[in-house]
Amino acid sequence: MDVADTADAADGVDSGNGFLRCFGRQMKLLREAAGLTQAELGARVGYGEALIASVEQGRRIPKPELVDAVDRVLGAGGVLAAMKGELEKARYPGFFRQFVQLEAEALELHAYDVLLVNGLLQCEEYARAVFEMWRPLLDEATVEQRLAARLSRQKIFAREPAPLMSFVIEEAALQRPLGGRRVLRAQLEQLLLVGHQRNVEIQVMPTDRDEHASLSGPFTLLLAKSRRRMGYVEAQSQSVVHSDPAKVQNLEATYGVLRAQALTPKESLGWIERLLGEL
């Protein structure tokens, strides 16, 4: 059976925002019980009054260190600190949260990307440019939250044991100068850095190929911690996690052909180096 993300985007409701508001109200009640103003609490934990107010109103996601400091100062006994895991999930748009949990523990991850570089491979400048050009426009706080969340996902590269990872990326995506030529240079350098890791293989799909196995779009395959093979497909803020063996096997077959049609990992790194030299 397929597991569809409870895609809050489908009904316009984001459960993460609701959790943020609940956390903010809890923090406000504890602060008032301690007899502190927002300014006084901010001074004691080393943050500004405006940030404390934003967190209490559910408009900002507090960093783990802020949560720990507020918990300690207010004598919450770990009540606020216990919510850090849910706060971390709230950094991601609702339709994406289920996949992020699977991704963080995956033993293997293989992705095909068409329009832009995969989020796990994005450098900070490139990721920021992607979020800043999002339409409808994201407010500054949301841009910062999603940027931090995207960069946090990249901790997967430092995991032990290292997961096996591969990426097939369309040539056009690597030539598209999102954010400008300087940003593209930084992104190509990031790809070369990551692509030389022993557990990571990056392949470029040339535009001039006269055969192509996946004209229906991007997708991701992963081997979950449970040893179950799964697939993930996303489009226009709608997503589905496939766990049905037949559908996953179809995606795996498609990915196998894509890898055969693309440049080899060694050829791909050479292609990226040449493109970098032309910028």
Short mmCIF file of C-alpha atoms in Angstrom, two decimals:
data_model
loop_
_atom_site.label_atom_id
_atom_site.label_comp_id
_atom_site.label_asym_id
_atom_site.label_seq_id
_atom_site.Cartn_x
_atom_site.Cartn_y
_atom_site.Cartn_z
CA MET A 1 0.00 0.00 0.00
CA ASP A 2 1.25 3.51 -0.78
CA VAL A 3 1.72 5.91 2.07
CA ALA A 4 0.55 9.34 0.96
CA ASP A 5 2.01 12.18 2.98
CA THR A 6 -0.70 13.80 5.04
CA ALA A 7 0.15 16.63 2.72
CA ASP A 8 -1.13 19.55 4.59
CA ALA A 9 -0.72 21.41 1.32
CA ALA A 10 -3.62 19.41 -0.10
CA ASP A 11 -6.15 20.93 2.26
CA GLY A 12 -4.39 24.19 3.03
CA VAL A 13 -3.63 23.22 6.64
CA ASP A 14 -0.11 22.98 8.00
CA SER A 15 0.07 20.99 11.22
CA GLY A 16 3.58 22.36 11.83
CA ASN A 17 2.22 25.89 12.16
CA GLY A 18 -0.34 24.65 14.67
CA PHE A 19 2.39 23.04 16.74
CA LEU A 20 4.43 26.25 16.68
CA ARG A 21 1.48 28.21 18.03
CA CYS A 22 0.93 25.64 20.79
CA PHE A 23 4.62 25.74 21.73
CA GLY A 24 4.51 29.54 21.78
CA ARG A 25 1.49 29.61 24.07
CA GLN A 26 3.13 27.11 26.43
CA MET A 27 6.29 29.21 26.54
CA LYS A 28 4.28 32.38 27.21
CA LEU A 29 2.39 30.75 30.09
CA LEU A 30 5.63 29.58 31.67
CA ARG A 31 7.22 33.01 31.22
CA GLU A 32 4.26 34.78 32.82
CA ALA A 33 4.22 32.27 35.67
CA ALA A 34 7.88 33.15 36.26
CA GLY A 35 6.97 36.84 36.38
CA LEU A 36 9.17 37.83 33.45
CA THR A 37 8.50 40.14 30.53
CA GLN A 38 9.57 39.18 27.03
CA ALA A 39 12.44 41.65 27.28
CA GLU A 40 13.59 40.22 30.61
CA LEU A 41 13.47 36.65 29.34
CA GLY A 42 15.36 37.66 26.21
CA ALA A 43 18.07 39.32 28.29
CA ARG A 44 18.50 36.21 30.44
CA VAL A 45 18.85 33.82 27.49
CA GLY A 46 20.88 36.16 25.28
CA TYR A 47 18.27 36.86 22.60
CA GLY A 48 16.27 39.94 21.65
CA GLU A 49 12.76 40.75 22.81
CA ALA A 50 11.49 40.66 19.22
CA LEU A 51 12.62 37.05 18.78
CA ILE A 52 10.98 35.98 22.04
CA ALA A 53 7.75 37.64 20.91
CA SER A 54 7.90 35.95 17.49
CA VAL A 55 8.40 32.52 19.06
CA GLU A 56 5.50 33.04 21.47
CA GLN A 57 3.28 34.08 18.56
CA GLY A 58 4.25 30.97 16.59
CA ARG A 59 5.92 33.00 13.82
CA ARG A 60 9.51 31.81 14.36
CA ILE A 61 10.98 28.39 14.99
CA PRO A 62 13.40 28.63 17.91
CA LYS A 63 16.82 27.05 17.64
CA PRO A 64 17.51 24.09 19.96
CA GLU A 65 19.92 26.14 22.08
CA LEU A 66 17.26 28.81 22.63
CA VAL A 67 14.72 26.18 23.68
CA ASP A 68 17.19 24.71 26.17
CA ALA A 69 18.02 28.14 27.59
CA VAL A 70 14.36 29.15 27.98
CA ASP A 71 13.53 25.79 29.56
CA ARG A 72 16.32 26.28 32.09
CA VAL A 73 15.57 29.93 32.91
CA LEU A 74 11.83 29.33 33.30
CA GLY A 75 12.34 26.18 35.35
CA ALA A 76 10.23 24.18 32.90
CA GLY A 77 11.83 20.90 33.96
CA GLY A 78 12.42 19.72 30.39
CA VAL A 79 8.86 20.33 29.19
CA LEU A 80 9.97 22.74 26.45
CA ALA A 81 13.20 20.88 25.66
CA ALA A 82 11.18 17.72 25.04
CA MET A 83 9.52 19.45 22.08
CA LYS A 84 12.74 20.09 20.12
CA GLY A 85 12.19 17.11 17.84
CA GLU A 86 8.76 18.33 16.75
CA LEU A 87 10.09 21.86 16.34
CA GLU A 88 12.76 20.52 13.99
CA LYS A 89 10.09 18.85 11.83
CA ALA A 90 8.15 22.12 11.66
CA ARG A 91 11.05 23.66 9.71
CA TYR A 92 9.89 21.76 6.63
CA PRO A 93 6.75 22.35 4.54
CA GLY A 94 4.03 19.91 5.51
CA PHE A 95 4.09 17.87 2.30
CA PHE A 96 7.79 17.09 2.80
CA ARG A 97 8.01 16.06 6.47
CA GLN A 98 7.36 12.35 6.09
CA PHE A 99 10.10 11.98 3.50
CA VAL A 100 12.62 13.94 5.59
CA GLN A 101 12.25 11.45 8.42
CA LEU A 102 12.88 8.55 6.06
CA GLU A 103 15.78 10.32 4.38
CA ALA A 104 17.61 11.04 7.64
CA GLU A 105 17.89 7.33 8.45
CA ALA A 106 18.17 5.89 4.93
CA LEU A 107 20.79 3.24 4.26
CA GLU A 108 20.75 4.10 0.56
CA LEU A 109 19.44 7.11 -1.37
CA HIS A 110 19.29 7.56 -5.14
CA ALA A 111 17.77 10.62 -6.82
CA TYR A 112 17.00 11.86 -10.33
CA ASP A 113 16.61 15.65 -10.72
CA VAL A 114 15.43 17.68 -13.68
CA LEU A 115 14.98 21.38 -12.92
CA LEU A 116 17.55 22.10 -10.22
CA VAL A 117 20.27 20.52 -8.13
CA ASN A 118 19.03 18.13 -5.45
CA GLY A 119 18.56 19.79 -2.05
CA LEU A 120 21.10 17.49 -0.42
CA LEU A 121 23.74 18.77 -2.84
CA GLN A 122 22.92 22.47 -2.72
CA CYS A 123 25.43 24.95 -1.34
CA GLU A 124 24.08 27.68 0.93
CA GLU A 125 24.10 30.41 -1.74
CA TYR A 126 22.24 28.25 -4.25
CA ALA A 127 19.66 27.10 -1.71
CA ARG A 128 19.02 30.69 -0.61
CA ALA A 129 18.53 31.78 -4.21
CA VAL A 130 16.00 28.96 -4.74
CA PHE A 131 13.94 30.00 -1.71
CA GLU A 132 14.14 33.72 -2.47
CA MET A 133 12.75 33.25 -5.99
CA TRP A 134 9.89 31.01 -4.78
CA ARG A 135 6.42 32.14 -5.84
CA PRO A 136 4.27 33.14 -4.06
CA LEU A 137 7.09 34.96 -2.28
CA LEU A 138 8.22 33.56 1.07
CA ASP A 139 8.74 36.04 3.90
CA GLU A 140 12.28 36.51 5.19
CA ALA A 141 11.72 34.42 8.32
CA THR A 142 10.41 31.48 6.27
CA VAL A 143 13.36 31.73 3.88
CA GLU A 144 15.77 31.53 6.81
CA GLN A 145 13.89 28.63 8.40
CA ARG A 146 13.78 26.59 5.21
CA LEU A 147 17.40 27.39 4.40
CA ALA A 148 18.51 26.16 7.83
CA ALA A 149 16.37 23.05 7.43
CA ARG A 150 17.82 22.25 3.99
CA LEU A 151 21.38 22.62 5.19
CA SER A 152 20.58 20.52 8.25
CA ARG A 153 19.50 17.65 6.00
CA GLN A 154 23.04 17.52 4.64
CA LYS A 155 24.25 16.02 7.92
CA ILE A 156 23.49 12.74 6.16
CA PHE A 157 26.91 13.02 4.47
CA ALA A 158 28.65 12.87 7.86
CA ARG A 159 26.71 9.87 9.12
CA GLU A 160 28.44 6.70 10.23
CA PRO A 161 28.14 4.26 8.66
CA ALA A 162 27.93 6.34 5.51
CA PRO A 163 24.83 5.69 3.36
CA LEU A 164 25.30 4.75 -0.28
CA MET A 165 24.12 7.68 -2.41
CA SER A 166 23.84 8.46 -6.11
CA PHE A 167 22.41 11.36 -8.09
CA VAL A 168 21.51 11.72 -11.77
CA ILE A 169 21.12 15.38 -12.74
CA GLU A 170 20.00 16.83 -16.06
CA GLU A 171 22.66 18.87 -17.84
CA ALA A 172 20.25 21.80 -18.19
CA ALA A 173 19.84 22.01 -14.41
CA LEU A 174 23.60 22.42 -14.01
CA GLN A 175 23.76 25.13 -16.66
CA ARG A 176 20.87 27.16 -15.25
CA PRO A 177 22.51 30.10 -13.35
CA LEU A 178 20.01 30.36 -10.50
CA GLY A 179 21.09 33.31 -8.37
CA GLY A 180 23.73 34.38 -10.92
CA ARG A 181 27.07 33.13 -12.20
CA ARG A 182 28.82 33.52 -8.84
CA VAL A 183 26.22 31.30 -7.18
CA LEU A 184 26.46 28.74 -9.97
CA ARG A 185 30.25 28.60 -9.53
CA ALA A 186 29.82 27.94 -5.82
CA GLN A 187 27.29 25.21 -6.58
CA LEU A 188 29.51 23.46 -9.12
CA GLU A 189 32.39 23.55 -6.63
CA GLN A 190 30.08 21.97 -4.05
CA LEU A 191 29.21 19.18 -6.48
CA LEU A 192 32.88 18.43 -7.09
CA LEU A 193 33.55 18.36 -3.36
CA VAL A 194 30.69 16.00 -2.57
CA GLY A 195 31.16 13.95 -5.73
CA HIS A 196 34.62 12.85 -4.64
CA GLN A 197 33.31 11.19 -1.49
CA ARG A 198 33.63 7.41 -1.72
CA ASN A 199 29.96 6.75 -0.91
CA VAL A 200 28.57 9.32 -3.38
CA GLU A 201 28.26 9.12 -7.17
CA ILE A 202 27.03 12.04 -9.29
CA GLN A 203 26.09 11.56 -12.93
CA VAL A 204 25.17 14.14 -15.55
CA MET A 205 22.42 13.34 -18.07
CA PRO A 206 23.41 15.04 -21.35
CA THR A 207 20.71 17.01 -23.14
CA ASP A 208 21.66 15.51 -26.51
CA ARG A 209 20.71 11.94 -25.59
CA ASP A 210 18.20 10.59 -28.13
CA GLU A 211 16.77 8.14 -25.59
CA HIS A 212 15.59 8.97 -22.08
CA ALA A 213 14.04 6.65 -19.48
CA SER A 214 12.24 9.19 -17.30
CA LEU A 215 10.39 11.86 -19.23
CA SER A 216 7.74 11.86 -16.51
CA GLY A 217 9.94 13.75 -14.08
CA PRO A 218 12.16 13.53 -10.98
CA PHE A 219 11.96 10.99 -8.17
CA THR A 220 13.94 9.57 -5.27
CA LEU A 221 14.57 5.99 -4.20
CA LEU A 222 15.70 4.95 -0.75
CA LEU A 223 16.42 1.91 1.33
CA ALA A 224 14.88 2.67 4.70
CA LYS A 225 16.37 1.78 8.06
CA SER A 226 13.84 -1.06 8.19
CA ARG A 227 15.42 -2.44 4.97
CA ARG A 228 12.24 -1.60 3.10
CA ARG A 229 12.71 -0.08 -0.35
CA MET A 230 10.64 3.04 -0.98
CA GLY A 231 10.14 5.73 -3.60
CA TYR A 232 9.29 9.40 -3.33
CA VAL A 233 7.69 11.59 -6.00
CA GLU A 234 6.98 15.30 -5.60
CA ALA A 235 5.38 17.92 -7.85
CA GLN A 236 3.86 21.34 -7.16
CA SER A 237 3.90 20.93 -3.35
CA GLN A 238 2.19 17.55 -3.56
CA SER A 239 4.08 14.42 -2.63
CA VAL A 240 3.67 10.67 -2.37
CA VAL A 241 5.87 8.12 -0.64
CA HIS A 242 5.53 4.79 -2.45
CA SER A 243 5.97 1.60 -0.46
CA ASP A 244 4.12 -0.76 -2.82
CA PRO A 245 6.81 -3.18 -4.14
CA ALA A 246 5.51 -3.11 -7.71
CA LYS A 247 5.65 0.68 -7.97
CA VAL A 248 9.04 0.87 -6.27
CA GLN A 249 10.43 -1.78 -8.62
CA ASN A 250 9.23 0.26 -11.62
CA LEU A 251 11.06 3.32 -10.30
CA GLU A 252 14.18 1.23 -9.65
CA ALA A 253 14.10 -0.12 -13.20
CA THR A 254 13.75 3.42 -14.55
CA TYR A 255 16.64 4.65 -12.41
CA GLY A 256 18.86 1.81 -13.59
CA VAL A 257 18.33 2.78 -17.22
CA LEU A 258 18.88 6.46 -16.40
CA ARG A 259 22.27 5.67 -14.90
CA ALA A 260 23.20 3.69 -18.01
CA GLN A 261 22.16 6.57 -20.28
CA ALA A 262 23.98 9.26 -18.28
CA LEU A 263 27.69 10.04 -18.23
CA THR A 264 29.68 7.85 -15.84
CA PRO A 265 30.57 9.36 -12.44
CA LYS A 266 34.14 9.99 -13.59
CA GLU A 267 33.01 11.54 -16.87
CA SER A 268 30.45 13.63 -14.98
CA LEU A 269 32.99 15.15 -12.60
CA GLY A 270 35.15 16.00 -15.60
CA TRP A 271 32.15 17.61 -17.31
CA ILE A 272 31.43 19.71 -14.21
CA GLU A 273 35.09 20.78 -14.02
CA ARG A 274 34.99 21.93 -17.65
CA LEU A 275 31.76 23.85 -17.10
CA LEU A 276 33.27 25.50 -14.04
CA GLY A 277 36.27 26.54 -16.09
CA GLU A 278 34.01 28.28 -18.62
CA LEU A 279 32.28 30.50 -16.06
#
